[in-house]
Each structure stands twice: as structure tokens, then as C-alpha cells.
Short mmCIF file of N, CA and C in Angstrom, two decimals:
data_model
loop_
_atom_site.label_atom_id
_atom_site.label_comp_id
_atom_site.label_asym_id
_atom_site.label_seq_id
_atom_site.Cartn_x
_atom_site.Cartn_y
_atom_site.Cartn_z
N UNK A 1 -47.73 -90.43 51.22
CA UNK A 1 -47.05 -89.12 50.41
C UNK A 1 -46.51 -88.23 51.03
N UNK A 2 -45.16 -88.13 51.85
CA UNK A 2 -44.42 -86.85 51.28
C UNK A 2 -43.95 -85.72 50.45
N UNK A 3 -43.86 -84.32 50.55
CA UNK A 3 -43.16 -84.11 49.50
C UNK A 3 -41.93 -83.52 49.61
N UNK A 4 -40.52 -83.43 48.81
CA UNK A 4 -39.75 -83.78 49.33
C UNK A 4 -38.98 -82.12 49.53
N UNK A 5 -38.06 -82.40 49.44
CA UNK A 5 -37.89 -81.08 50.51
C UNK A 5 -36.76 -80.52 49.14
N UNK A 6 -36.71 -79.44 49.03
CA UNK A 6 -35.33 -78.99 48.06
C UNK A 6 -34.73 -77.76 49.15
N UNK A 7 -33.43 -77.66 48.89
CA UNK A 7 -32.79 -76.84 49.72
C UNK A 7 -32.66 -75.30 48.56
N UNK A 8 -32.60 -74.09 48.61
CA UNK A 8 -32.71 -73.31 47.22
C UNK A 8 -31.60 -72.39 47.68
N UNK A 9 -30.26 -72.41 47.17
CA UNK A 9 -30.00 -71.35 47.52
C UNK A 9 -29.26 -70.24 46.08
N UNK A 10 -29.56 -68.76 47.08
CA UNK A 10 -29.66 -67.52 45.95
C UNK A 10 -28.72 -67.23 46.83
N UNK A 11 -28.34 -65.98 45.52
CA UNK A 11 -27.08 -64.57 45.93
C UNK A 11 -28.63 -63.99 46.48
N UNK A 12 -28.35 -62.76 47.71
CA UNK A 12 -29.51 -61.83 47.57
C UNK A 12 -28.36 -60.73 47.43
N UNK A 13 -29.70 -59.95 46.23
CA UNK A 13 -29.22 -58.77 46.33
C UNK A 13 -28.30 -57.41 47.29
N UNK A 14 -27.64 -56.67 46.55
CA UNK A 14 -27.23 -55.51 47.68
C UNK A 14 -28.56 -54.59 47.93
N UNK A 15 -28.24 -54.09 48.72
CA UNK A 15 -29.72 -52.64 48.71
C UNK A 15 -29.18 -51.67 47.50
N UNK A 16 -30.26 -51.28 47.74
CA UNK A 16 -29.53 -49.94 46.68
C UNK A 16 -29.49 -48.78 46.99
N UNK A 17 -28.35 -48.30 46.24
CA UNK A 17 -27.52 -47.40 47.23
C UNK A 17 -26.61 -47.72 47.32
N UNK A 18 -26.11 -48.63 47.85
CA UNK A 18 -25.01 -49.60 48.61
C UNK A 18 -24.01 -50.26 47.45
N UNK A 19 -22.85 -50.26 48.03
CA UNK A 19 -21.52 -49.77 46.57
C UNK A 19 -20.57 -51.58 47.54
N UNK A 20 -21.46 -52.95 46.80
CA UNK A 20 -20.09 -53.87 47.39
C UNK A 20 -18.53 -53.89 47.61
N UNK A 21 -18.26 -54.06 48.41
CA UNK A 21 -17.00 -53.81 49.45
C UNK A 21 -16.00 -54.14 47.92
N UNK A 22 -16.29 -54.80 47.33
CA UNK A 22 -15.17 -55.95 46.06
C UNK A 22 -14.86 -54.51 45.15
N UNK A 23 -15.59 -53.82 44.93
CA UNK A 23 -16.09 -52.37 44.29
C UNK A 23 -15.58 -51.17 44.49
N UNK A 24 -15.54 -51.05 45.51
CA UNK A 24 -15.46 -49.68 46.39
C UNK A 24 -14.32 -48.87 45.89
N UNK A 25 -13.08 -50.04 45.47
CA UNK A 25 -11.92 -49.35 45.01
C UNK A 25 -12.19 -48.84 43.71
N UNK A 26 -12.75 -48.81 42.96
CA UNK A 26 -12.86 -48.36 41.19
C UNK A 26 -14.09 -47.06 41.27
N UNK A 27 -14.65 -46.54 42.46
CA UNK A 27 -15.63 -45.66 42.87
C UNK A 27 -15.24 -44.72 41.91
N UNK A 28 -14.16 -44.16 42.94
CA UNK A 28 -13.28 -42.64 42.12
C UNK A 28 -13.04 -42.67 41.01
N UNK A 29 -12.00 -43.22 40.46
CA UNK A 29 -11.88 -43.76 39.15
C UNK A 29 -12.84 -43.50 38.11
N UNK A 30 -13.79 -44.05 38.26
CA UNK A 30 -14.84 -44.34 37.18
C UNK A 30 -15.81 -43.68 37.39
N UNK A 31 -15.76 -42.69 38.42
CA UNK A 31 -16.42 -41.25 38.33
C UNK A 31 -15.53 -40.15 37.52
N UNK A 32 -14.64 -40.29 37.88
CA UNK A 32 -13.77 -39.06 37.14
C UNK A 32 -13.79 -39.61 35.43
N UNK A 33 -13.60 -40.74 35.26
CA UNK A 33 -13.14 -41.00 33.69
C UNK A 33 -14.46 -40.86 33.14
N UNK A 34 -16.07 -41.05 33.82
CA UNK A 34 -17.31 -40.90 33.15
C UNK A 34 -17.14 -39.40 33.19
N UNK A 35 -16.62 -38.47 34.25
CA UNK A 35 -16.78 -37.28 34.06
C UNK A 35 -15.99 -36.87 32.86
N UNK A 36 -15.27 -36.90 32.41
CA UNK A 36 -14.06 -36.50 31.93
C UNK A 36 -14.92 -36.73 30.62
N UNK A 37 -15.22 -37.85 30.06
CA UNK A 37 -16.28 -38.90 28.76
C UNK A 37 -17.26 -37.97 28.53
N UNK A 38 -18.18 -37.76 29.36
CA UNK A 38 -19.40 -36.76 29.55
C UNK A 38 -19.11 -35.40 28.62
N UNK A 39 -18.02 -34.61 28.83
CA UNK A 39 -17.57 -33.71 28.87
C UNK A 39 -17.05 -33.64 27.30
N UNK A 40 -16.20 -35.20 27.11
CA UNK A 40 -15.30 -34.75 25.37
C UNK A 40 -16.96 -35.39 24.33
N UNK A 41 -17.78 -36.33 24.93
CA UNK A 41 -19.16 -36.44 24.26
C UNK A 41 -20.54 -35.85 24.13
N UNK A 42 -20.30 -34.55 24.36
CA UNK A 42 -21.29 -33.60 24.99
C UNK A 42 -22.24 -33.68 23.51
N UNK A 43 -21.43 -33.38 22.83
CA UNK A 43 -21.68 -33.20 21.28
C UNK A 43 -22.67 -34.26 20.10
N UNK A 44 -22.52 -35.18 20.96
CA UNK A 44 -23.11 -36.76 20.37
C UNK A 44 -24.60 -36.51 20.67
N UNK A 45 -25.50 -37.27 20.33
CA UNK A 45 -26.40 -37.81 20.74
C UNK A 45 -26.94 -39.51 20.90
N UNK A 46 -27.75 -39.73 21.53
CA UNK A 46 -28.85 -40.72 21.44
C UNK A 46 -27.44 -42.05 21.75
N UNK A 47 -27.67 -43.28 20.45
CA UNK A 47 -27.12 -44.12 20.87
C UNK A 47 -25.56 -44.40 20.06
N UNK A 48 -25.32 -42.98 19.46
CA UNK A 48 -24.35 -42.43 18.90
C UNK A 48 -22.98 -42.19 20.31
N UNK A 49 -23.69 -41.01 20.86
CA UNK A 49 -22.96 -41.11 22.31
C UNK A 49 -22.88 -42.23 22.98
N UNK A 50 -23.78 -42.85 23.23
CA UNK A 50 -23.79 -44.03 24.39
C UNK A 50 -22.86 -44.89 24.56
N UNK A 51 -22.63 -45.42 22.70
CA UNK A 51 -21.23 -46.20 22.05
C UNK A 51 -20.01 -45.48 22.12
N UNK A 52 -19.94 -44.50 22.27
CA UNK A 52 -18.58 -43.55 22.47
C UNK A 52 -18.17 -43.29 23.90
N UNK A 53 -19.40 -43.41 24.79
CA UNK A 53 -19.27 -43.25 25.85
C UNK A 53 -18.54 -44.28 26.74
N UNK A 54 -18.97 -45.69 26.58
CA UNK A 54 -18.81 -46.50 27.08
C UNK A 54 -17.24 -46.91 26.10
N UNK A 55 -16.79 -46.95 25.01
CA UNK A 55 -15.32 -46.56 24.60
C UNK A 55 -14.81 -45.78 25.39
N UNK A 56 -15.16 -44.55 25.68
CA UNK A 56 -14.56 -43.99 26.48
C UNK A 56 -13.67 -44.35 27.92
N UNK A 57 -14.80 -44.68 28.26
CA UNK A 57 -14.63 -45.37 30.20
C UNK A 57 -13.47 -46.01 29.85
N UNK A 58 -13.92 -47.26 28.88
CA UNK A 58 -13.73 -48.43 28.91
C UNK A 58 -12.01 -48.25 28.41
N UNK A 59 -11.71 -47.45 28.02
CA UNK A 59 -10.18 -47.24 27.79
C UNK A 59 -9.51 -46.59 28.37
N UNK A 60 -10.37 -45.59 29.55
CA UNK A 60 -9.23 -45.24 30.47
C UNK A 60 -9.45 -45.37 31.58
N UNK A 61 -9.63 -46.77 31.75
CA UNK A 61 -10.37 -47.85 32.78
C UNK A 61 -8.76 -48.87 32.72
N UNK A 62 -8.92 -49.17 31.35
CA UNK A 62 -7.94 -49.74 30.50
C UNK A 62 -6.21 -48.89 31.19
N UNK A 63 -6.57 -47.67 30.85
CA UNK A 63 -5.14 -47.08 31.11
C UNK A 63 -4.68 -46.89 32.35
N UNK A 64 -5.61 -46.51 33.30
CA UNK A 64 -5.32 -46.87 34.68
C UNK A 64 -5.10 -48.35 34.99
N UNK A 65 -5.52 -49.82 33.95
CA UNK A 65 -4.65 -50.72 34.32
C UNK A 65 -5.92 -51.57 35.84
N UNK A 66 -7.36 -51.21 35.53
CA UNK A 66 -8.30 -51.92 36.38
C UNK A 66 -9.64 -52.17 35.08
N UNK A 67 -9.08 -52.50 34.56
CA UNK A 67 -9.49 -53.91 33.63
C UNK A 67 -8.96 -54.79 33.25
N UNK A 68 -9.32 -56.18 33.16
CA UNK A 68 -9.25 -57.15 32.96
C UNK A 68 -9.32 -57.71 31.72
N UNK A 69 -8.57 -57.98 30.88
CA UNK A 69 -8.86 -58.90 29.44
C UNK A 69 -8.23 -60.47 29.31
#
């Protein structure tokens, strides 16, 4: 009796440090937003800063029209 053969399809991850082509258009604007938000949240610490950074970057990306909702 033979074993059944299986076909496995999976996505291969991008190489470390590689930016996927479909995301390259966002890198400069995301970097700028991150720098601005880091400066505006530098007085905060820990989870409070993380949440403030996330909200700030999200808002800046929405202002640029780069985030779909």
C-alpha cells in the first residue's frame, strides 16, 4: 500500500531586511511619520508611549491617505 501524496503550497517569507515591492511606496512617509511621532512622545514611557506612537503614526498615515478603512 502506497502513501497518499500531498501538495503543500505556502508563501515563502521575504528575506530579512528586504522590503516587498508593494510596500516600497510607503517607506519614506512611514519613516517621516515615525520620526515626528517619536519626538512628540519622548516624554512618555512604556506601554503609554507605544500606544501614543501607534495612534500618532496611524493618524499621520491617514492624513497622507495611505491607510484604508
